[in-house]
GROMACS .gro file of C-alpha atoms in nm:
model
  414
    1MET     CA    1   8.778 -14.127  17.749
    2CYS     CA    2   8.572 -14.324  17.500
    3LEU     CA    3   8.677 -14.617  17.292
    4GLY     CA    4   8.813 -14.499  16.957
    5LYS     CA    5   8.680 -14.609  16.622
    6LYS     CA    6   8.807 -14.944  16.512
    7LYS     CA    7   8.999 -14.982  16.189
    8LYS     CA    8   8.778 -15.158  15.937
    9GLN     CA    9   8.903 -15.478  15.785
   10LYS     CA   10   8.799 -15.646  15.466
   11LEU     CA   11   8.658 -15.996  15.455
   12GLY     CA   12   8.921 -16.244  15.355
   13GLU     CA   13   9.203 -16.092  15.560
   14ASP     CA   14   9.383 -16.324  15.800
   15GLU     CA   15   9.203 -16.184  16.102
   16SER     CA   16   8.867 -16.165  15.920
   17LEU     CA   17   8.666 -15.891  16.090
   18ALA     CA   18   8.817 -15.711  16.386
   19LYS     CA   19   8.699 -15.850  16.719
   20PRO     CA   20   8.555 -15.591  16.957
   21LYS     CA   21   8.739 -15.495  17.272
   22LEU     CA   22   8.541 -15.493  17.593
   23LYS     CA   23   8.526 -15.219  17.848
   24ARG     CA   24   8.635 -15.347  18.186
   25SER     CA   25   8.602 -15.194  18.529
   26ALA     CA   26   8.909 -15.052  18.700
   27SER     CA   27   8.911 -15.310  18.978
   28GLN     CA   28   8.914 -15.593  18.727
   29LEU     CA   29   9.211 -15.438  18.554
   30GLY     CA   30   9.409 -15.460  18.873
   31LEU     CA   31   9.441 -15.080  18.888
   32VAL     CA   32   9.297 -15.085  19.238
   33ASP     CA   33   9.533 -15.262  19.478
   34THR     CA   34   9.405 -15.565  19.665
   35ASN     CA   35   9.574 -15.783  19.920
   36SER     CA   36   9.492 -16.105  19.739
   37PHE     CA   37   9.652 -16.007  19.410
   38ASP     CA   38  10.019 -15.986  19.323
   39GLY     CA   39  10.137 -15.691  19.115
   40ASP     CA   40   9.908 -15.586  18.830
   41GLU     CA   41   9.779 -15.929  18.740
   42VAL     CA   42   9.401 -15.953  18.727
   43LEU     CA   43   9.387 -16.294  18.886
   44THR     CA   44   9.675 -16.458  19.065
   45ILE     CA   45   9.485 -16.609  19.355
   46PRO     CA   46   9.604 -16.969  19.389
   47ARG     CA   47   9.326 -17.211  19.311
   48ARG     CA   48   9.181 -17.389  19.610
   49LYS     CA   49   9.260 -17.759  19.625
   50VAL     CA   50   9.019 -18.029  19.733
   51VAL     CA   51   9.057 -18.153  20.087
   52LYS     CA   52   8.928 -18.508  20.074
   53GLU     CA   53   8.802 -18.509  20.432
   54ASP     CA   54   8.614 -18.225  20.595
   55VAL     CA   55   8.813 -18.057  20.868
   56SER     CA   56   8.522 -18.137  21.096
   57SER     CA   57   8.608 -18.508  21.083
   58PRO     CA   58   8.840 -18.681  21.333
   59GLU     CA   59   9.075 -18.756  21.046
   60LEU     CA   60   9.164 -18.388  21.001
   61LYS     CA   61   9.536 -18.440  21.051
   62LYS     CA   62   9.535 -18.719  20.793
   63ALA     CA   63   9.353 -18.520  20.528
   64LYS     CA   64   9.541 -18.511  20.200
   65VAL     CA   65   9.534 -18.243  19.936
   66GLU     CA   66   9.507 -18.349  19.573
   67GLU     CA   67   9.800 -18.290  19.342
   68GLU     CA   68   9.818 -17.971  19.135
   69ASN     CA   69   9.746 -18.151  18.811
   70GLU     CA   70   9.428 -18.313  18.939
   71ASP     CA   71   9.085 -18.159  18.965
   72GLU     CA   72   9.052 -17.858  19.190
   73LEU     CA   73   8.760 -17.803  19.424
   74THR     CA   74   8.461 -17.723  19.205
   75GLY     CA   75   8.598 -17.946  18.930
   76GLY     CA   76   8.891 -17.897  18.697
   77GLY     CA   77   8.945 -17.537  18.798
   78LEU     CA   78   8.991 -17.230  18.583
   79SER     CA   79   9.334 -17.154  18.442
   80ASP     CA   80   9.510 -16.867  18.617
   81GLU     CA   81   9.670 -16.762  18.290
   82VAL     CA   82   9.340 -16.637  18.142
   83GLU     CA   83   9.144 -16.336  18.256
   84TYR     CA   84   8.792 -16.405  18.380
   85ASP     CA   85   8.501 -16.204  18.499
   86HIS     CA   86   8.436 -16.213  18.872
   87SER     CA   87   8.153 -16.183  19.115
   88VAL     CA   88   8.300 -15.979  19.402
   89ILE     CA   89   8.123 -15.966  19.739
   90GLY     CA   90   8.249 -15.774  20.042
   91ILE     CA   91   8.144 -15.877  20.394
   92PHE     CA   92   8.155 -15.612  20.669
   93SER     CA   93   8.144 -15.799  21.000
   94ARG     CA   94   8.018 -15.585  21.288
   95GLU     CA   95   7.884 -15.634  21.639
   96ALA     CA   96   7.546 -15.483  21.716
   97TYR     CA   97   7.651 -15.354  22.058
   98GLU     CA   98   7.966 -15.228  22.225
   99THR     CA   99   8.048 -15.561  22.389
  100SER     CA  100   8.347 -15.636  22.607
  101MET     CA  101   8.462 -15.883  22.343
  102GLY     CA  102   8.461 -15.610  22.078
  103VAL     CA  103   8.647 -15.367  22.303
  104ASN     CA  104   8.904 -15.636  22.379
  105TRP     CA  105   8.939 -15.705  22.005
  106ARG     CA  106   9.007 -15.339  21.934
  107ASN     CA  107   9.260 -15.309  22.217
  108GLN     CA  108   9.453 -15.609  22.088
  109MET     CA  109   9.425 -15.544  21.718
  110GLU     CA  110   9.476 -15.170  21.691
  111PRO     CA  111   9.841 -15.159  21.802
  112ASN     CA  112   9.957 -15.490  21.659
  113THR     CA  113   9.807 -15.690  21.372
  114ASP     CA  114  10.039 -15.981  21.449
  115ARG     CA  115   9.839 -16.072  21.760
  116LEU     CA  116   9.532 -16.162  21.558
  117ALA     CA  117   9.688 -16.398  21.303
  118THR     CA  118   9.631 -16.766  21.376
  119LYS     CA  119   9.931 -16.941  21.527
  120ILE     CA  120   9.899 -17.235  21.289
  121SER     CA  121   9.904 -17.022  20.974
  122LYS     CA  122  10.198 -16.812  21.095
  123LYS     CA  123  10.410 -17.126  21.106
  124ARG     CA  124  10.366 -17.160  20.729
  125VAL     CA  125  10.514 -16.819  20.648
  126ASP     CA  126  10.879 -16.723  20.689
  127ALA     CA  127  10.924 -16.463  20.963
  128LYS     CA  128  11.091 -16.218  20.721
  129ASP     CA  129  10.774 -16.215  20.507
  130GLN     CA  130  10.518 -16.182  20.784
  131GLN     CA  131  10.548 -15.811  20.860
  132GLY     CA  132  10.514 -15.720  20.494
  133LEU     CA  133  10.183 -15.907  20.482
  134PHE     CA  134  10.060 -15.747  20.804
  135ASP     CA  135  10.150 -15.400  20.676
  136ARG     CA  136   9.895 -15.435  20.396
  137GLN     CA  137   9.613 -15.430  20.652
  138ASN     CA  138   9.512 -15.080  20.754
  139ARG     CA  139   9.377 -15.029  21.106
  140THR     CA  140   9.161 -14.729  21.183
  141LYS     CA  141   8.888 -14.590  21.411
  142GLU     CA  142   8.588 -14.429  21.241
  143SER     CA  143   8.269 -14.273  21.374
  144ALA     CA  144   8.037 -14.237  21.075
  145TYR     CA  145   7.900 -14.548  20.906
  146GLY     CA  146   7.996 -14.423  20.558
  147ASP     CA  147   8.353 -14.355  20.675
  148GLN     CA  148   8.373 -14.708  20.813
  149ILE     CA  149   8.273 -14.853  20.475
  150ASN     CA  150   8.536 -14.644  20.295
  151ALA     CA  151   8.810 -14.735  20.542
  152LEU     CA  152   8.721 -15.101  20.502
  153PHE     CA  153   8.786 -15.105  20.125
  154LYS     CA  154   9.075 -14.859  20.105
  155ASN     CA  155   9.334 -15.002  19.860
  156LYS     CA  156   9.127 -15.316  19.814
  157MET     CA  157   8.941 -15.452  19.513
  158ILE     CA  158   8.613 -15.266  19.467
  159PRO     CA  159   8.315 -15.494  19.541
  160HIS     CA  160   7.999 -15.536  19.338
  161VAL     CA  161   7.800 -15.619  19.651
  162ILE     CA  162   7.853 -15.517  20.014
  163ALA     CA  163   7.685 -15.723  20.286
  164VAL     CA  164   7.685 -15.584  20.641
  165ILE     CA  165   7.642 -15.835  20.921
  166GLU     CA  166   7.473 -15.708  21.240
  167GLY     CA  167   7.355 -15.373  21.365
  168GLU     CA  168   7.132 -15.095  21.239
  169THR     CA  169   7.228 -14.981  20.888
  170GLU     CA  170   6.969 -14.727  20.787
  171GLU     CA  171   7.182 -14.518  20.551
  172GLU     CA  172   7.087 -14.542  20.184
  173PRO     CA  173   7.262 -14.514  19.951
  174ILE     CA  174   7.625 -14.542  20.058
  175THR     CA  175   7.916 -14.406  19.855
  176LEU     CA  176   8.254 -14.570  19.812
  177LYS     CA  177   8.534 -14.339  19.706
  178THR     CA  178   8.831 -14.461  19.508
  179LYS     CA  179   9.105 -14.330  19.281
  180VAL     CA  180   9.192 -14.466  18.938
  181LYS     CA  181   9.492 -14.321  18.756
  182GLU     CA  182   9.482 -14.010  18.977
  183THR     CA  183   9.110 -13.961  18.908
  184GLU     CA  184   8.884 -13.945  19.214
  185LEU     CA  185   8.565 -14.148  19.171
  186SER     CA  186   8.257 -14.191  19.389
  187LEU     CA  187   8.070 -14.518  19.341
  188LYS     CA  188   7.717 -14.537  19.481
  189TYR     CA  189   7.562 -14.850  19.630
  190GLU     CA  190   7.186 -14.900  19.666
  191ARG     CA  191   7.044 -15.084  19.964
  192LYS     CA  192   6.860 -15.388  19.827
  193GLU     CA  193   6.789 -15.597  20.134
  194TYR     CA  194   6.758 -15.540  20.506
  195LYS     CA  195   6.689 -15.867  20.683
  196LYS     CA  196   6.591 -15.795  21.041
  197GLY     CA  197   6.674 -16.062  21.293
  198LEU     CA  198   6.400 -16.158  21.534
  199LYS     CA  199   6.413 -16.257  21.899
  200ILE     CA  200   6.121 -16.453  22.043
  201THR     CA  201   6.052 -16.422  22.416
  202LYS     CA  202   5.774 -16.565  22.630
  203ARG     CA  203   5.558 -16.344  22.847
  204GLY     CA  204   5.311 -16.556  23.031
  205GLU     CA  205   5.129 -16.763  22.771
  206ARG     CA  206   5.225 -16.530  22.486
  207GLN     CA  207   5.521 -16.534  22.253
  208ILE     CA  208   5.655 -16.190  22.164
  209GLU     CA  209   5.874 -16.114  21.865
  210SER     CA  210   6.120 -15.825  21.880
  211ALA     CA  211   6.410 -15.709  21.665
  212GLU     CA  212   6.744 -15.878  21.730
  213PRO     CA  213   7.019 -15.660  21.580
  214ARG     CA  214   7.271 -15.944  21.622
  215GLN     CA  215   7.097 -16.118  21.333
  216HIS     CA  216   7.038 -15.814  21.109
  217LEU     CA  217   7.192 -15.838  20.763
  218THR     CA  218   7.202 -15.557  20.507
  219VAL     CA  219   7.297 -15.585  20.140
  220TYR     CA  220   7.403 -15.303  19.904
  221VAL     CA  221   7.460 -15.337  19.529
  222ARG     CA  222   7.679 -15.100  19.326
  223ASP     CA  223   7.463 -14.885  19.099
  224ASP     CA  224   7.619 -15.008  18.774
  225MET     CA  225   7.549 -15.367  18.884
  226THR     CA  226   7.183 -15.344  18.985
  227ASP     CA  227   7.080 -15.526  18.666
  228VAL     CA  228   7.335 -15.798  18.741
  229TYR     CA  229   7.237 -15.894  19.095
  230SER     CA  230   6.905 -15.964  19.264
  231VAL     CA  231   6.883 -16.011  19.639
  232SER     CA  232   6.639 -16.207  19.854
  233THR     CA  233   6.616 -16.379  20.191
  234VAL     CA  234   6.604 -16.760  20.187
  235GLU     CA  235   6.571 -17.038  20.443
  236ILE     CA  236   6.785 -17.352  20.455
  237PRO     CA  237   6.613 -17.650  20.623
  238ARG     CA  238   6.821 -17.803  20.901
  239SER     CA  239   6.762 -18.045  21.184
  240TYR     CA  240   6.892 -17.962  21.530
  241LYS     CA  241   6.878 -18.215  21.812
  242GLY     CA  242   6.583 -18.386  21.651
  243GLU     CA  243   6.390 -18.066  21.575
  244LYS     CA  244   6.319 -17.934  21.227
  245ARG     CA  245   6.463 -17.585  21.196
  246LYS     CA  246   6.571 -17.337  20.929
  247MET     CA  247   6.886 -17.131  20.886
  248LYS     CA  248   6.829 -16.792  20.725
  249ALA     CA  249   7.062 -16.650  20.461
  250VAL     CA  250   7.065 -16.381  20.195
  251ALA     CA  251   7.075 -16.507  19.836
  252ILE     CA  252   7.281 -16.306  19.587
  253ASP     CA  253   7.158 -16.415  19.241
  254TYR     CA  254   7.314 -16.338  18.903
  255GLU     CA  255   7.366 -16.481  18.553
  256THR     CA  256   7.646 -16.501  18.301
  257THR     CA  257   7.609 -16.420  17.934
  258ASP     CA  258   7.582 -16.788  17.840
  259GLY     CA  259   7.253 -16.805  18.031
  260LYS     CA  260   7.383 -16.995  18.334
  261LYS     CA  261   7.233 -16.889  18.667
  262TYR     CA  262   7.426 -16.865  18.994
  263ARG     CA  263   7.367 -16.790  19.362
  264THR     CA  264   7.602 -16.701  19.646
  265LEU     CA  265   7.466 -16.725  20.002
  266VAL     CA  266   7.563 -16.465  20.262
  267VAL     CA  267   7.537 -16.615  20.608
  268HIS     CA  268   7.563 -16.544  20.975
  269ILE     CA  269   7.536 -16.893  21.120
  270LYS     CA  270   7.411 -16.908  21.478
  271ASN     CA  271   7.650 -17.042  21.740
  272ASP     CA  272   7.428 -17.346  21.805
  273TYR     CA  273   7.473 -17.462  21.446
  274ALA     CA  274   7.853 -17.436  21.458
  275SER     CA  275   7.931 -17.565  21.808
  276GLY     CA  276   8.159 -17.859  21.748
  277ASN     CA  277   8.246 -18.092  21.463
  278LYS     CA  278   7.905 -18.261  21.448
  279GLN     CA  279   7.709 -17.937  21.421
  280VAL     CA  280   7.951 -17.794  21.161
  281ARG     CA  281   7.917 -18.108  20.953
  282GLN     CA  282   7.536 -18.098  20.977
  283SER     CA  283   7.525 -17.729  20.882
  284HIS     CA  284   7.742 -17.788  20.575
  285GLU     CA  285   7.532 -18.087  20.470
  286ALA     CA  286   7.220 -17.870  20.503
  287PHE     CA  287   7.373 -17.613  20.265
  288LYS     CA  288   7.467 -17.888  20.021
  289ALA     CA  289   7.115 -18.034  20.028
  290TYR     CA  290   6.974 -17.685  19.972
  291ALA     CA  291   7.207 -17.635  19.675
  292ARG     CA  292   7.093 -17.963  19.519
  293ASP     CA  293   6.730 -17.861  19.565
  294VAL     CA  294   6.785 -17.519  19.403
  295ALA     CA  295   6.970 -17.679  19.111
  296SER     CA  296   6.685 -17.925  19.059
  297LYS     CA  297   6.400 -17.674  19.086
  298GLU     CA  298   6.555 -17.359  18.939
  299GLY     CA  299   6.850 -17.478  18.733
  300ARG     CA  300   7.064 -17.240  18.940
  301VAL     CA  301   7.408 -17.326  19.078
  302VAL     CA  302   7.463 -17.232  19.442
  303THR     CA  303   7.837 -17.176  19.430
  304GLY     CA  304   7.896 -17.145  19.805
  305TYR     CA  305   7.830 -16.955  20.126
  306ILE     CA  306   8.028 -16.663  20.263
  307GLY     CA  307   8.020 -16.468  20.587
  308ASP     CA  308   8.036 -16.539  20.959
  309THR     CA  309   8.018 -16.918  20.970
  310ASN     CA  310   8.126 -16.935  21.336
  311TYR     CA  311   8.337 -17.239  21.239
  312ASP     CA  312   8.644 -17.271  21.459
  313LYS     CA  313   8.853 -17.451  21.196
  314PRO     CA  314   8.915 -17.398  20.825
  315PHE     CA  315   8.659 -17.607  20.641
  316TYR     CA  316   8.895 -17.629  20.343
  317GLU     CA  317   9.259 -17.528  20.321
  318ARG     CA  318   9.176 -17.201  20.145
  319SER     CA  319   8.820 -17.128  20.255
  320VAL     CA  320   8.955 -16.890  20.520
  321PRO     CA  321   9.083 -16.548  20.402
  322SER     CA  322   9.445 -16.469  20.331
  323MET     CA  323   9.583 -16.186  20.540
  324GLY     CA  324   9.782 -15.943  20.328
  325GLY     CA  325   9.801 -16.181  20.033
  326TYR     CA  326  10.076 -16.435  19.972
  327SER     CA  327  10.438 -16.462  20.075
  328SER     CA  328  10.730 -16.501  19.836
  329SER     CA  329  10.695 -16.879  19.872
  330GLY     CA  330  10.321 -16.870  19.799
  331GLU     CA  331  10.206 -16.931  20.157
  332HIS     CA  332   9.944 -16.729  20.343
  333ILE     CA  333   9.852 -16.616  20.694
  334ASN     CA  334   9.495 -16.637  20.824
  335PRO     CA  335   9.336 -16.387  21.065
  336ARG     CA  336   9.204 -16.506  21.397
  337ALA     CA  337   8.838 -16.424  21.444
  338SER     CA  338   8.793 -16.376  21.817
  339ALA     CA  339   8.975 -16.157  22.065
  340ASN     CA  340   8.910 -16.302  22.409
  341ASN     CA  341   8.982 -16.661  22.319
  342THR     CA  342   9.324 -16.823  22.330
  343ARG     CA  343   9.230 -17.076  22.061
  344ASP     CA  344   9.273 -17.015  21.690
  345THR     CA  345   8.931 -16.932  21.543
  346ASN     CA  346   8.832 -16.909  21.177
  347TYR     CA  347   8.475 -16.779  21.181
  348MET     CA  348   8.493 -16.579  20.856
  349GLN     CA  349   8.503 -16.811  20.554
  350HIS     CA  350   8.390 -16.855  20.191
  351ILE     CA  351   8.301 -17.222  20.145
  352PRO     CA  352   8.225 -17.374  19.801
  353LEU     CA  353   7.930 -17.611  19.759
  354ASP     CA  354   7.923 -17.730  19.399
  355ASP     CA  355   8.163 -17.946  19.200
  356GLN     CA  356   8.136 -17.781  18.858
  357ALA     CA  357   8.446 -17.586  18.762
  358ASP     CA  358   8.442 -17.572  18.387
  359GLU     CA  359   8.252 -17.241  18.398
  360TYR     CA  360   8.344 -17.098  18.739
  361SER     CA  361   8.569 -17.128  19.042
  362VAL     CA  362   8.528 -17.008  19.400
  363ARG     CA  363   8.857 -16.847  19.502
  364GLN     CA  364   9.017 -16.794  19.840
  365PRO     CA  365   8.880 -16.480  20.008
  366SER     CA  366   9.101 -16.199  20.134
  367THR     CA  367   9.101 -15.999  20.456
  368LEU     CA  368   8.976 -15.641  20.436
  369ASN     CA  369   9.106 -15.355  20.649
  370TYR     CA  370   9.033 -15.349  21.020
  371VAL     CA  371   8.778 -15.083  21.112
  372PHE     CA  372   8.685 -15.003  21.471
  373PRO     CA  373   8.366 -14.796  21.524
  374GLU     CA  374   8.436 -14.528  21.785
  375THR     CA  375   8.095 -14.540  21.949
  376GLY     CA  376   7.793 -14.769  21.973
  377SER     CA  377   7.868 -15.090  21.784
  378VAL     CA  378   8.208 -15.258  21.764
  379THR     CA  379   8.378 -15.531  21.564
  380ASP     CA  380   8.537 -15.852  21.689
  381HIS     CA  381   8.602 -16.036  21.361
  382PRO     CA  382   8.788 -15.943  21.045
  383SER     CA  383   8.587 -15.846  20.738
  384ILE     CA  384   8.649 -16.028  20.412
  385LEU     CA  385   8.620 -16.005  20.033
  386GLY     CA  386   8.503 -16.305  19.832
  387TYR     CA  387   8.569 -16.379  19.463
  388THR     CA  388   8.398 -16.622  19.225
  389ALA     CA  389   8.570 -16.635  18.885
  390HIS     CA  390   8.360 -16.705  18.575
  391LYS     CA  391   8.459 -16.809  18.224
  392LYS     CA  392   8.181 -16.593  18.080
  393ARG     CA  393   8.097 -16.231  18.155
  394LEU     CA  394   7.840 -16.135  18.415
  395LYS     CA  395   7.513 -16.039  18.248
  396GLY     CA  396   7.366 -15.691  18.298
  397ARG     CA  397   7.658 -15.456  18.364
  398ASN     CA  398   7.578 -15.093  18.287
  399SER     CA  399   7.902 -14.909  18.215
  400LYS     CA  400   7.707 -14.591  18.137
  401VAL     CA  401   7.631 -14.544  18.507
  402ASN     CA  402   7.999 -14.504  18.602
  403PRO     CA  403   8.164 -14.435  18.264
  404SER     CA  404   8.496 -14.322  18.413
  405TYR     CA  405   8.522 -14.651  18.596
  406TYR     CA  406   8.487 -14.845  18.271
  407ASP     CA  407   8.717 -14.639  18.050
  408PHE     CA  408   8.977 -14.909  18.002
  409GLU     CA  409   9.040 -15.181  17.746
  410LEU     CA  410   9.155 -15.535  17.808
  411GLY     CA  411   9.109 -15.701  17.472
  412GLU     CA  412   8.865 -15.975  17.390
  413PHE     CA  413   8.715 -16.168  17.679
  414THR     CA  414   8.711 -16.545  17.636
   0.00000   0.00000   0.00000
């Protein structure tokens, strides 16, 4: 279906010239179900509020959340009543090997989603609402890598970018199948980055580098979005016990049509840099310093970092993913991110870095489906979907690549 011809108007009429309607993708129209959206609304994710103290501080229990009518995290926030364009990044968290932890995770998670929700977050949600939220999370075993990707995003919002943490991911491209108004569509994703982790061992007087699949990170970009996003590997300076070190991350760069430049960091933070409140605080400060440096040198806003942070606690109230969306009272459950640990863990997060919210807003991520590889690698964390809302459209979309996916009208974008 193509957009029809617009009725011409004469100058001087009340509406002046007719304003063009924009083609929007199916996922942005809310035609593809997602567990962070209610009904058919394009954006109903509650805005994240500022927590005045980091959760890593001793004053965690005394931290206060600002009132609704005050500035949100990343500034004044974007109104939920207006439709915005979004940068949508999916994170597939895997384990490189079939570890006992991953097997334990599968054995606990496969029969009963309830076991993997954090105890603290479950107390927020009325018991009668909990099962409905859990039921939105599919659980499945899959052998082929492509089948795992498709199971992950079944009935979820379709991502622009897919980042795969850990393991060998040699397939290129990958195809994500979806259905829009009874029409079957196949969306292709090109592999744009394959960051191989390295392990350094000593043999006598020599240092030997070898591949470390636990630190591999692969990034795919949907083929209609390849002119929107560019991908590169970056290093974030960080001190650790007096030594100068660097944390590696993948930078997802893009622009909006008003010329503003943005970057989202995809991370897999090493355990050493997240072991306790002090290390978490230092890691976050390193990301903030990096963001300031990028803003100064490139004029680019680093909106936040998403992925496996290995942080035990929520850094902000809504930086951890919702599990199945929101209850009737607007509360949410968080998934636990470790199977053989009795403590609540919140490793998977999307943490904002910048305070500007007039043009954009980092939203609470959502939990993707649970996928258990049948052989080889395993999983022991949930996978998540991150959203950054923008007042202006993303620059570079090519609706001609997937025309059926863009055959819908929303009216003028503001």
